[in-house]
Amino acid sequence: MDTLQQKELLFEENEKSKAVAYLLWLFFGAFSAHRFYAGQTKSAVVRLIMLIIPVIGWSILALLWLIDLFLIPGMINERNLKTIDMIYGPEKPVEVQKEAPKAVANEVDKRRQAMLDDLKKTGYRKERRDDITRIYR
């Protein structure tokens, strides 16, 4: 088995499922089981501590429980991306190569280049210059 297949199998073993996260949210959401599953252990522990506070803590937890309904896909995607980075290594940024200026091909390109050079010289002011007014027409 080559290394690419081993890495793919390793990812499949550690991949988190949104369906499982929603089931944990539904049945054990008060205990933040879905957050533990998604790797959000700090916020899950804070929520467990909030269970100790009867009225205020529980009402805040109920609101956060409903908000998590919409946050679960992002948490699971983030966890899976961290798993991919752990297995394959962080993604390297793509270097962007700057294009060289194009050579002047015909009369229209010459006039366009002269206009751009003039705009660069004048600081892109919108004044008309008398010596090259025909370029701006």
Steps between C-alpha positions, in 0.01 A plus 500: 500500500651833402518805727217686327258216566618479860436871546154469347413211730632694799279795408194278457561354846520846658238680290210649695142466380242778507223247553665364813556855624132584451395185686730590787360855492144372513536244779799621702516868402451618857829330588674641187579157363488637145769757588724234651449296181595798281814573701367815669595380848554840664153627419350162591659511845374856554150386409524209740592742776200714407275203580572562867324841491126415508289770335735739324746234388231274364327777306831606343578138420162456333571797274852375423358153432272647230785706351713186475240359262643735237864482613545123486585475126775760535642335811513161331653641181764681705581182691532300177729766350721484810514123458603540136769750598626263767524210254620673184672802653395864470414626157772711341393834352503522123748748363354746253727591215474851364459530129756693304370809320373418154687630202334778301339333198325765293407869488203462736720330758760775462238768564359308797848457649575871447177589679583269794853641525360853498250413773781358712705818453212733590397298804173388339351849500204556273642805327546515128846567381543707189787309348313167477130587491438272205579197719207578730240515226 
